[in-house]
Amino acid sequence: MFRRLPEAQASSIEVMIDGRPFAARDGDTVAATLLAAGAAACRTTPVSGAARGPFCMMGVCFDCLVTIDGRPNQQGCLVPVRAGMRIERQSGARIAVVTAEQP
Amino acid sequence: MNLATNYDVAIVGAGAAGLAAAIECARAGLASVVFDEQPAPGGQIYRAIGSTPLADRRVFGPDYWHGESLAREFEHANAAYAPATTVWAVTRSGGGFEVGVSGNGTARLITVWQVILATGAQERPFPIPGWTLPGVMTAGAAQILLKTSGLVPDGRVVLAGTGPLLYLVAAQLARVGAKVDCLLDTTPPGRWRAAAAHAFEFVTSPYLLKGLALLREARAARRVVRGVERIEAVGDARLQRVRFVAGGRSEELPADVLLLHQGVVPNINLSNAIGCEHHWDDAQLAFVPAVDAWGASSVAGVSIAGDGAGIAGARAAEARGRLAGLHVAHALGKLDEAARDRAAASARAELARYTRGRAFVDALYRPADSFRIPVGDTIVCRCEEVTAQQVLDTVKLGCTGPNQMKSFLRCGMGPCQGRLCGLTVTELIARARNVAPGAVGHYRLRFPVKPITLGELASLPQTKESVQAVVRIGKSH
């Protein structure tokens, strides 16, 4: 769906996508990383379970919502990847987990 | 976040207008802070200007690389910069404002005397059947992926829509060897006649040569189909085919990526929530904030600069940013009127130069009604999955406006807060009621204009002001 131009090869950092390691490009956002990994969809909607993927890449559409390092409903297009980051695609609505700890 | 608790002026957005405003404010000696949702300066037009992997300047061209000098000037200016920081509220506090910001899971309230909104533009919604399928994105999204990450669409690629950015993206993709299989041009035939009234201005503007060169390059798409009247994205859980109708004939193409674009519109969520007056601009087919020649809005102390005040492009945005910065410097006593007006002369000349010819572009690429006002099962509100037919049925029940519509359908109440459905819903209701969009109005936005967690609200420093701010946000509208 998207391929990398040769001039854009850069140092790769390891992230986890749905529990599997992936060599991401330093400087990419989470949403771009998912597209580079061949994932057109990053979630299913709470309303109907329809598959959705990044649409606008600029923080306006909220279709690129993913869970990052355990924190749900993050706009993947606004978060640059970091080494060791855990990215999980979302299925339906998130459940707010209330604990005594800081988020 | 390494922020002070007070500044003279807060600038929201680090695109052309925000950077220019910050440079002027800092030059005048104001304590200035720029809040930027993105991780680095440049906004959307100058996206990744400091880090793009595509160093060959022929790819993005001189218009893009102009941003480099602007970003550099900002870097050397004495203004604070808060990247990856979202502004979720701006409320009155004493004689100034309290700006609610959020970054890295922490919320802060910053007090300032003046606010300059430079939140720019977003792409106009393009509600076709199937536009929510994975694989359908905006042309702007493809440009962001190219600029920031050197990623190009692969497989069977279709571009569709109208307007300069569509042709620009087609040209840029061609320059890097990314093939576009088909460009579906939805510019209605004969539009040039409506635009002809503005032709002289266009021909004597900076946009003529840029435009001609671009159109020539955009033909690098393998196939260009003009006068497209209808488009559908089709597939099972992802885009697989694009159906279209042109010249009365229907055709279907296999497709992996569909890039849509039919112009850009001002980003008004923050200015709307603050309570600034907006009006419907029929030439731009969008709600536009009311501002004076310095960018001052109807709310004292809040200025709006750049495409967020009305679409006019990057160079005009830069000029308006400078004017807003000078106005604020004058308002806070750093420049007297004469000094302000003298300093503004060159920005005024730039603004005149770069707004010349826009009326022609607006008229020529005015998106067709059928692509702005959908029918049937086409999704209008992507977040809540509300269809055009549902909106029309609700108007028949007596629902007269978008705010009432929220209670009936939850339309506009999803996370995007109406950014992708607002204009469509307003125009749908206006058409159904046979009144002007201005008479129907837009969703009424409220803080927070971007989602924040209860945990972030709870993490606000427990000062008297912050406690009152939360209460005020709840009760103020």
Coordinates of C-alpha atoms in Angstrom, one line a residue:
Chain A
M1 CA 0.0 0.0 0.0
F2 CA 2.9 2.3 0.7
R3 CA 6.6 1.7 -0.1
R4 CA 9.7 3.5 1.1
L5 CA 11.8 5.5 -1.3
P6 CA 15.5 4.6 -1.3
E7 CA 16.6 8.1 -0.2
A8 CA 14.5 7.7 2.9
Q9 CA 16.2 4.8 4.5
A10 CA 17.2 5.8 8.0
S11 CA 18.3 4.3 11.3
S12 CA 15.7 1.7 12.3
I13 CA 14.4 1.3 15.8
E14 CA 12.5 -1.7 17.1
V15 CA 8.9 -1.3 18.1
M16 CA 6.2 -3.9 18.8
I17 CA 3.1 -4.0 16.7
D18 CA 0.4 -6.2 18.2
G19 CA 3.0 -8.1 20.1
R20 CA 5.4 -8.7 17.2
P21 CA 8.6 -6.8 16.6
F22 CA 8.9 -4.4 13.7
A23 CA 11.8 -2.4 12.4
A24 CA 10.4 1.2 12.3
R25 CA 12.1 4.2 10.8
D26 CA 13.3 6.8 13.3
G27 CA 11.3 9.9 12.6
D28 CA 8.1 8.2 11.5
T29 CA 4.9 8.6 13.3
V30 CA 3.0 5.5 14.7
A31 CA 0.4 5.9 11.9
A32 CA 3.1 6.0 9.2
T33 CA 4.8 3.0 10.7
L34 CA 1.6 1.0 10.6
L35 CA 1.2 1.9 6.9
A36 CA 4.8 1.1 6.2
A37 CA 4.2 -2.3 7.9
G38 CA 1.4 -3.0 5.4
A39 CA -1.5 -2.5 7.8
A40 CA -4.3 -0.5 6.0
A41 CA -6.5 -0.7 9.0
C42 CA -5.5 0.2 12.6
R43 CA -8.8 -0.3 14.4
T44 CA -12.5 -1.3 14.2
T45 CA -15.1 1.3 15.2
P46 CA -17.1 1.2 18.5
V47 CA -20.3 1.9 16.5
S48 CA -20.4 -0.8 14.0
G49 CA -17.1 -2.7 14.1
A50 CA -16.1 -1.4 10.7
A51 CA -12.4 -1.4 9.9
R52 CA -10.7 2.0 9.7
G53 CA -7.2 3.2 9.0
P54 CA -5.4 6.5 9.0
F55 CA -7.2 9.1 6.7
C56 CA -5.8 12.6 7.1
M57 CA -2.4 12.0 8.8
M58 CA -2.6 15.4 10.5
G59 CA -4.6 15.0 13.7
V60 CA -8.1 16.0 12.4
C61 CA -9.9 12.8 11.5
F62 CA -9.3 10.6 14.6
D63 CA -9.4 7.5 12.5
C64 CA -5.8 6.5 13.4
L65 CA -6.6 5.8 17.0
V66 CA -4.3 3.1 18.5
T67 CA -3.1 2.0 21.9
I68 CA 0.5 3.1 22.6
D69 CA 2.4 1.7 25.6
G70 CA -0.9 0.7 27.2
R71 CA -2.6 4.1 26.7
P72 CA -5.6 3.8 24.4
N73 CA -7.1 6.1 21.8
Q74 CA -3.9 7.8 20.9
Q75 CA -3.8 9.6 17.5
G76 CA -1.0 7.6 15.9
C77 CA -0.3 10.4 13.4
L78 CA 0.8 12.7 16.1
V79 CA 3.1 10.4 18.0
P80 CA 6.7 9.7 16.7
V81 CA 7.9 6.2 17.3
R82 CA 10.4 5.5 20.1
A83 CA 12.5 2.4 20.6
G84 CA 10.6 -0.3 22.5
M85 CA 7.2 1.3 21.9
R86 CA 4.3 -1.1 22.1
I87 CA 1.7 -0.3 19.5
E88 CA -1.6 -2.2 19.5
R89 CA -4.5 -1.9 17.1
Q90 CA -7.8 -1.4 18.7
S91 CA -11.0 -3.3 18.4
G92 CA -14.2 -1.4 19.2
A93 CA -14.6 0.9 22.2
R94 CA -12.0 1.2 24.9
I95 CA -12.8 0.4 28.5
A96 CA -11.6 2.9 31.0
V97 CA -9.6 1.1 33.6
V98 CA -9.7 2.8 37.0
T99 CA -6.8 1.9 39.2
A100 CA -5.2 3.6 42.2
E101 CA -1.9 4.1 40.2
Q102 CA -1.0 7.1 38.1
P103 CA -1.8 6.5 34.4
Chain B
M1 CA 7.0 20.4 29.7
N2 CA 9.5 23.2 30.4
L3 CA 7.0 26.1 30.3
A4 CA 6.6 29.2 32.4
T5 CA 3.2 29.9 33.9
N6 CA 2.8 33.3 32.2
Y7 CA 3.7 34.8 28.9
D8 CA 2.7 38.0 27.1
V9 CA 1.3 36.1 24.1
A10 CA 0.4 32.6 23.1
I11 CA 0.5 31.5 19.5
V12 CA -1.4 28.4 18.6
G13 CA 0.2 26.6 15.6
A14 CA 3.6 26.6 14.0
G15 CA 2.8 26.8 10.4
A16 CA 3.6 29.8 8.2
A17 CA 1.3 32.2 10.1
G18 CA 2.3 31.0 13.6
L19 CA 6.0 31.1 12.9
A20 CA 5.8 34.6 11.4
A21 CA 3.7 35.9 14.2
A22 CA 6.1 34.5 16.8
I23 CA 9.0 36.1 15.0
E24 CA 7.4 39.5 15.1
C25 CA 6.3 39.2 18.7
A26 CA 9.7 38.1 19.9
R27 CA 11.4 40.9 17.9
A28 CA 9.2 43.4 19.7
G29 CA 10.4 42.0 23.0
L30 CA 7.2 40.2 24.0
A31 CA 7.5 37.0 26.1
S32 CA 6.0 34.6 23.5
V33 CA 5.2 30.9 23.4
V34 CA 4.2 28.8 20.4
F35 CA 2.1 25.7 21.1
D36 CA 2.4 23.2 18.3
E37 CA 0.6 19.9 18.1
Q38 CA 3.2 18.6 15.7
P39 CA 6.6 17.5 16.8
A40 CA 8.5 20.1 14.7
P41 CA 7.8 23.5 13.2
G42 CA 6.3 23.9 9.7
G43 CA 2.6 23.2 10.1
Q44 CA 1.3 21.2 7.1
I45 CA 2.6 23.2 4.1
Y46 CA 6.2 23.2 5.5
R47 CA 5.8 19.8 7.1
A48 CA 9.1 18.2 8.1
I49 CA 11.0 21.2 6.7
G50 CA 13.9 20.5 9.1
S51 CA 14.0 16.8 8.7
T52 CA 12.6 15.6 5.4
P53 CA 14.5 12.7 3.9
L54 CA 13.8 14.1 0.4
A55 CA 16.8 16.5 0.2
D56 CA 16.6 16.9 -3.6
R57 CA 14.9 20.3 -3.8
R58 CA 13.3 19.6 -7.1
V59 CA 10.8 17.2 -5.5
F60 CA 8.9 19.7 -3.3
G61 CA 10.0 22.9 -5.1
P62 CA 10.9 26.4 -4.0
D63 CA 7.5 27.1 -2.5
Y64 CA 8.2 24.4 0.1
W65 CA 11.8 25.2 0.7
H66 CA 10.9 28.9 1.4
G67 CA 9.7 27.4 4.7
E68 CA 13.3 26.7 5.6
S69 CA 14.3 30.3 6.1
L70 CA 11.1 30.9 8.1
A71 CA 11.8 28.0 10.4
R72 CA 15.4 29.1 10.8
E73 CA 14.4 32.7 11.7
F74 CA 11.9 31.2 14.3
E75 CA 14.7 29.0 15.7
H76 CA 16.8 32.1 16.3
A77 CA 14.0 34.2 17.6
N78 CA 13.6 34.5 21.4
A79 CA 10.3 32.7 21.6
A80 CA 9.4 29.6 23.6
Y81 CA 8.4 26.6 21.6
A82 CA 6.3 23.7 22.9
P83 CA 6.0 20.9 20.4
A84 CA 3.7 17.9 20.7
T85 CA 1.5 20.1 22.8
T86 CA -2.3 20.4 22.2
V87 CA -4.3 23.5 23.1
W88 CA -7.7 22.3 24.5
A89 CA -9.1 25.5 25.9
V90 CA -8.8 29.3 25.9
T91 CA -10.8 31.0 28.6
R92 CA -10.9 34.5 30.0
S93 CA -8.9 35.1 33.1
G94 CA -8.7 38.6 34.6
G95 CA -7.6 40.9 31.8
G96 CA -6.1 38.1 29.8
F97 CA -6.6 34.4 29.0
E98 CA -5.9 31.0 30.5
V99 CA -4.7 28.6 27.8
G100 CA -5.3 24.9 28.7
V101 CA -2.5 22.8 27.1
S102 CA -1.6 19.1 27.2
G103 CA 1.6 17.4 26.3
N104 CA 2.9 13.9 27.1
G105 CA 0.0 13.1 29.3
T106 CA 0.2 16.2 31.4
A107 CA -2.1 19.2 31.3
R108 CA -1.1 22.8 32.2
L109 CA -2.8 26.1 32.4
I110 CA -0.8 29.0 31.0
T111 CA -1.9 32.6 31.5
V112 CA -1.3 35.1 28.7
W113 CA -2.5 38.6 27.7
Q114 CA -3.1 38.0 24.1
V115 CA -3.7 34.9 21.9
I116 CA -3.0 34.5 18.2
L117 CA -4.7 31.5 16.6
A118 CA -2.8 30.1 13.7
T119 CA -4.3 26.7 13.4
G120 CA -4.4 26.8 9.6
A121 CA -6.6 24.7 7.4
Q122 CA -7.8 21.1 6.9
E123 CA -9.0 19.3 3.8
R124 CA -12.6 19.8 2.9
P125 CA -14.6 16.6 3.7
F126 CA -15.1 14.5 0.5
P127 CA -18.0 12.2 1.4
I128 CA -18.3 9.6 -1.3
P129 CA -19.8 6.1 -0.8
G130 CA -17.0 4.0 0.8
W131 CA -14.8 6.9 1.9
T132 CA -14.3 5.3 5.3
L133 CA -12.6 2.2 3.9
P134 CA -9.0 1.6 4.8
G135 CA -7.0 2.5 1.8
V136 CA -8.9 5.7 1.2
M137 CA -7.0 8.7 2.4
T138 CA -6.6 12.4 1.6
A139 CA -4.1 13.7 -0.9
G140 CA -2.7 15.8 1.9
A141 CA -2.1 12.6 3.9
A142 CA 0.0 11.2 1.0
Q143 CA 2.0 14.4 0.9
I144 CA 2.6 14.2 4.6
L145 CA 3.8 10.6 4.3
L146 CA 6.1 11.7 1.5
K147 CA 7.5 14.7 3.3
T148 CA 8.0 13.2 6.7
S149 CA 8.7 9.6 5.9
G150 CA 9.6 9.2 2.2
L151 CA 6.7 6.8 1.8
V152 CA 4.8 6.7 -1.5
P153 CA 1.6 5.0 -2.3
D154 CA 2.2 1.6 -3.9
G155 CA 0.1 -0.8 -6.1
R156 CA -2.9 0.6 -8.0
V157 CA -3.1 4.3 -7.1
V158 CA -6.0 6.6 -7.9
L159 CA -6.2 10.3 -7.2
A160 CA -9.5 12.0 -7.3
G161 CA -11.0 15.5 -6.9
T162 CA -10.1 19.0 -7.8
G163 CA -8.0 21.9 -6.7
P164 CA -4.3 22.9 -6.8
L165 CA -3.2 20.5 -4.1
L166 CA -4.4 17.5 -6.0
Y167 CA -2.3 18.4 -9.0
L168 CA 0.6 19.3 -6.8
V169 CA 0.6 15.9 -5.1
A170 CA 0.2 14.2 -8.5
A171 CA 3.3 16.2 -9.7
Q172 CA 5.3 15.5 -6.6
L173 CA 4.6 11.7 -6.8
A174 CA 5.6 11.7 -10.5
R175 CA 8.9 13.5 -9.6
V176 CA 9.9 10.7 -7.2
G177 CA 8.8 8.0 -9.6
A178 CA 5.7 6.9 -7.8
K179 CA 3.2 6.1 -10.5
V180 CA -0.4 7.3 -10.3
D181 CA -2.6 5.0 -12.4
C182 CA -5.5 7.3 -12.8
L183 CA -6.4 10.9 -11.9
L184 CA -10.2 11.4 -11.7
D185 CA -10.8 15.2 -12.1
T186 CA -14.1 16.2 -10.6
T187 CA -13.8 19.9 -11.7
P188 CA -17.1 20.5 -13.3
P189 CA -16.9 21.2 -17.0
G190 CA -17.3 24.8 -17.9
R191 CA -16.1 26.0 -14.5
W192 CA -13.6 28.3 -16.3
R193 CA -16.5 30.4 -17.4
A194 CA -17.5 31.2 -13.8
A195 CA -13.9 31.8 -13.0
A196 CA -13.4 34.1 -16.0
A197 CA -14.5 37.2 -14.1
H198 CA -11.3 36.8 -12.0
A199 CA -9.1 35.8 -14.8
F200 CA -7.2 39.0 -15.2
E201 CA -6.2 39.1 -11.6
F202 CA -5.0 35.5 -11.8
V203 CA -3.0 36.1 -14.9
T204 CA -1.2 39.0 -13.2
S205 CA -0.7 37.0 -10.0
P206 CA 2.2 34.8 -8.8
Y207 CA -0.1 31.8 -9.3
L208 CA -0.3 31.7 -13.1
L209 CA 3.1 30.3 -13.8
K210 CA 3.0 27.9 -10.8
G211 CA -0.4 26.7 -12.0
L212 CA 0.5 26.1 -15.6
A213 CA 3.7 24.2 -14.7
L214 CA 1.8 22.1 -12.2
L215 CA -1.0 21.2 -14.6
R216 CA 1.6 20.1 -17.2
E217 CA 3.3 17.8 -14.7
A218 CA 0.2 16.4 -13.3
R219 CA -0.5 14.8 -16.7
A220 CA 2.2 12.4 -15.6
A221 CA -0.6 10.3 -14.2
R222 CA -1.1 7.3 -16.6
R223 CA -4.6 8.3 -17.3
V224 CA -6.6 11.5 -16.6
V225 CA -10.4 11.4 -16.7
R226 CA -12.1 14.8 -16.7
G227 CA -15.6 15.8 -15.8
V228 CA -16.0 13.0 -13.3
E229 CA -19.6 13.2 -11.8
R230 CA -19.6 10.3 -9.3
I231 CA -17.1 8.3 -7.4
E232 CA -17.5 5.2 -5.2
A233 CA -14.9 3.4 -3.1
V234 CA -15.7 -0.3 -3.0
G235 CA -14.3 -3.2 -1.1
D236 CA -14.6 -5.7 1.7
A237 CA -13.0 -4.3 4.9
R238 CA -10.6 -2.4 2.7
L239 CA -10.5 -0.5 -0.6
Q240 CA -10.4 -2.9 -3.6
R241 CA -12.1 -1.0 -6.5
V242 CA -13.0 2.5 -7.5
R243 CA -16.2 3.1 -9.5
F244 CA -16.8 6.3 -11.3
V245 CA -19.1 8.0 -13.8
A246 CA -17.8 10.5 -16.4
G247 CA -19.6 11.8 -19.4
G248 CA -22.6 9.6 -18.5
R249 CA -20.5 6.4 -18.7
S250 CA -19.7 4.2 -15.7
E251 CA -16.4 2.4 -15.2
E252 CA -14.7 0.4 -12.5
L253 CA -10.9 0.3 -11.7
P254 CA -9.1 -2.0 -9.3
A255 CA -7.4 0.1 -6.7
D256 CA -5.2 -0.2 -3.6
V257 CA -5.0 3.4 -2.6
L258 CA -7.5 6.2 -3.3
L259 CA -6.4 9.7 -2.5
L260 CA -9.2 12.3 -2.3
H261 CA -8.9 16.1 -2.3
Q262 CA -11.4 18.9 -3.1
G263 CA -9.8 22.0 -1.5
V264 CA -9.0 23.1 2.0
V265 CA -11.1 25.0 4.5
P266 CA -10.3 26.9 7.7
N267 CA -9.8 25.0 10.9
I268 CA -12.3 26.7 13.1
N269 CA -12.9 24.5 16.1
L270 CA -10.8 26.5 18.5
S271 CA -12.0 29.9 17.3
N272 CA -15.6 28.7 17.4
A273 CA -15.3 27.4 20.9
I274 CA -13.7 30.6 22.1
G275 CA -16.8 32.4 20.9
C276 CA -15.4 34.3 17.9
E277 CA -17.9 35.3 15.3
H278 CA -17.9 33.4 12.0
H279 CA -19.8 33.8 8.8
W280 CA -20.5 31.6 5.8
D281 CA -18.2 32.5 2.9
D282 CA -19.9 31.4 -0.3
A283 CA -16.9 31.8 -2.5
Q284 CA -14.9 29.5 -0.2
L285 CA -17.9 27.4 0.8
A286 CA -16.8 27.4 4.4
F287 CA -17.3 29.1 7.7
V288 CA -14.7 31.8 8.1
P289 CA -13.9 33.9 11.3
A290 CA -14.7 37.6 11.2
V291 CA -11.3 39.4 11.5
D292 CA -10.1 43.0 10.8
A293 CA -7.1 44.0 8.7
W294 CA -4.8 43.0 11.6
G295 CA -6.4 39.7 12.2
A296 CA -8.2 40.8 15.4
S297 CA -11.3 38.7 15.9
S298 CA -14.6 39.7 17.5
V299 CA -13.2 38.6 20.9
A300 CA -10.9 41.2 22.2
G301 CA -7.4 39.9 22.7
V302 CA -7.8 37.0 20.3
S303 CA -6.3 37.4 16.8
I304 CA -6.5 34.8 14.0
A305 CA -3.8 34.6 11.3
G306 CA -3.2 32.4 8.3
D307 CA -5.5 29.9 6.5
G308 CA -7.5 29.6 9.7
A309 CA -8.8 33.1 9.0
G310 CA -9.6 32.3 5.4
I311 CA -7.8 30.3 2.7
A312 CA -5.2 32.2 0.9
G313 CA -2.1 30.0 0.9
A314 CA 1.3 29.9 2.7
R315 CA 2.8 33.2 1.6
A316 CA -0.4 35.1 2.5
A317 CA -0.5 33.2 5.8
E318 CA 3.1 34.4 6.6
A319 CA 2.1 38.0 5.8
R320 CA -1.0 37.8 8.0
G321 CA 1.1 36.2 10.8
R322 CA 3.4 39.2 10.7
L323 CA 0.5 41.6 10.8
A324 CA -1.1 39.8 13.8
G325 CA 2.3 39.8 15.6
L326 CA 2.7 43.6 15.0
H327 CA -0.9 44.2 16.1
V328 CA -0.3 42.3 19.4
A329 CA 3.0 44.2 19.9
H330 CA 1.1 47.4 19.6
A331 CA -1.7 46.3 21.8
L332 CA 0.8 45.4 24.6
G333 CA 2.6 48.8 24.3
K334 CA 5.8 47.7 22.5
L335 CA 5.1 49.7 19.3
D336 CA 3.2 52.9 18.8
E337 CA 0.7 53.1 16.0
A338 CA 3.1 54.8 13.6
A339 CA 5.9 52.3 14.2
R340 CA 3.4 49.4 13.8
D341 CA 2.1 50.8 10.5
R342 CA 5.6 51.4 9.2
A343 CA 6.7 47.9 10.1
A344 CA 3.6 46.5 8.6
A345 CA 4.1 48.0 5.1
S346 CA 6.1 45.2 3.6
A347 CA 3.7 42.5 5.0
R348 CA 0.8 44.4 3.6
A349 CA 2.4 44.5 0.2
E350 CA 3.2 40.7 0.4
L351 CA -0.4 40.0 1.5
A352 CA -1.8 42.0 -1.5
R353 CA 0.6 40.2 -3.9
Y354 CA -0.3 36.7 -2.6
T355 CA -4.1 37.2 -2.3
R356 CA -4.2 38.4 -5.9
G357 CA -5.5 35.5 -8.0
R358 CA -7.1 33.5 -5.2
A359 CA -10.6 34.4 -6.3
F360 CA -9.9 32.8 -9.7
V361 CA -8.6 29.7 -8.0
D362 CA -11.6 29.5 -5.7
A363 CA -14.0 29.9 -8.5
L364 CA -12.3 27.5 -10.9
Y365 CA -11.9 24.7 -8.4
R366 CA -15.2 25.2 -6.6
P367 CA -16.2 21.6 -5.7
A368 CA -19.4 20.4 -7.3
D369 CA -22.6 20.2 -5.1
S370 CA -22.9 16.5 -5.5
F371 CA -19.5 15.9 -4.0
R372 CA -20.1 18.2 -1.0
I373 CA -23.7 17.2 -0.4
P374 CA -24.1 13.4 -0.5
V375 CA -27.2 11.2 -0.6
G376 CA -28.5 7.9 0.7
D377 CA -26.2 5.6 2.7
T378 CA -23.1 7.6 2.3
I379 CA -21.6 8.2 5.6
V380 CA -21.6 11.9 6.6
C381 CA -20.3 11.7 10.2
R382 CA -17.4 9.2 10.2
C383 CA -17.1 9.0 13.9
E384 CA -20.7 8.1 14.7
E385 CA -21.4 6.5 11.3
V386 CA -24.4 8.7 10.5
T387 CA -25.6 8.7 6.9
A388 CA -26.9 11.4 4.6
Q389 CA -30.3 9.9 4.6
Q390 CA -30.5 9.8 8.4
V391 CA -29.7 13.5 8.4
L392 CA -32.4 14.3 5.8
D393 CA -35.0 12.1 7.6
T394 CA -34.2 14.1 10.8
V395 CA -34.7 17.4 9.1
K396 CA -38.2 16.1 8.0
L397 CA -38.9 15.4 11.7
G398 CA -38.4 19.1 12.3
C399 CA -34.8 19.3 13.3
T400 CA -33.6 22.6 11.9
G401 CA -29.9 22.8 12.7
P402 CA -26.7 20.9 13.4
N403 CA -26.8 21.4 17.1
Q404 CA -30.3 20.0 17.4
M405 CA -29.1 17.2 15.1
K406 CA -26.6 16.2 17.7
S407 CA -29.3 15.2 20.1
F408 CA -31.2 13.2 17.5
L409 CA -28.3 11.4 15.9
R410 CA -25.1 12.0 17.8
C411 CA -23.9 13.5 14.6
G412 CA -20.8 15.6 15.3
M413 CA -20.4 14.2 18.8
G414 CA -17.5 11.8 18.1
P415 CA -13.8 12.4 18.8
C416 CA -13.2 14.6 15.7
Q417 CA -15.8 17.1 17.1
G418 CA -17.4 17.8 13.7
R419 CA -14.1 18.5 11.9
L420 CA -15.0 16.0 9.1
C421 CA -18.8 16.4 9.1
G422 CA -19.6 20.0 10.1
L423 CA -19.6 21.5 6.6
T424 CA -21.4 18.5 5.1
V425 CA -24.2 18.5 7.7
T426 CA -24.7 22.3 7.5
E427 CA -25.0 22.1 3.7
L428 CA -27.3 19.1 3.8
I429 CA -29.6 20.8 6.2
A430 CA -29.5 24.1 4.3
R431 CA -30.4 22.3 1.0
A432 CA -33.2 20.3 2.7
R433 CA -34.6 23.5 4.3
N434 CA -34.0 25.6 1.2
V435 CA -32.1 28.2 3.1
A436 CA -28.5 29.5 3.0
P437 CA -25.8 27.6 4.9
G438 CA -25.2 30.8 6.9
A439 CA -28.8 30.7 8.2
V440 CA -28.3 27.1 9.4
G441 CA -25.0 27.7 11.2
H442 CA -22.3 25.4 12.3
Y443 CA -21.9 23.0 15.3
R444 CA -21.4 24.9 18.5
L445 CA -18.0 23.8 19.8
R446 CA -17.1 23.6 23.4
F447 CA -13.9 23.0 25.4
P448 CA -12.0 20.8 25.4
V449 CA -11.6 21.0 21.6
K450 CA -9.2 18.1 21.7
P451 CA -9.8 15.1 24.0
I452 CA -8.0 15.1 27.3
T453 CA -8.2 12.4 30.0
L454 CA -9.6 12.9 33.5
G455 CA -6.1 12.0 34.7
E456 CA -4.7 15.0 32.9
L457 CA -7.3 17.3 34.3
A458 CA -6.5 15.9 37.7
S459 CA -2.8 16.5 37.1
L460 CA -3.4 20.3 36.8
P461 CA -1.6 22.1 39.5
Q462 CA -4.1 22.6 42.3
T463 CA -4.1 26.4 42.4
K464 CA -7.2 28.5 42.9
E465 CA -7.1 29.5 39.3
S466 CA -7.0 26.0 37.9
V467 CA -9.9 24.8 40.1
Q468 CA -11.9 27.8 38.9
A469 CA -10.9 27.1 35.3
V470 CA -12.3 23.6 35.4
V471 CA -15.5 24.9 36.9
R472 CA -15.7 27.8 34.4
I473 CA -15.2 25.4 31.5
G474 CA -18.2 23.4 32.7
K475 CA -20.5 26.4 33.3
S476 CA -19.3 28.9 30.8
H477 CA -21.6 28.1 27.8

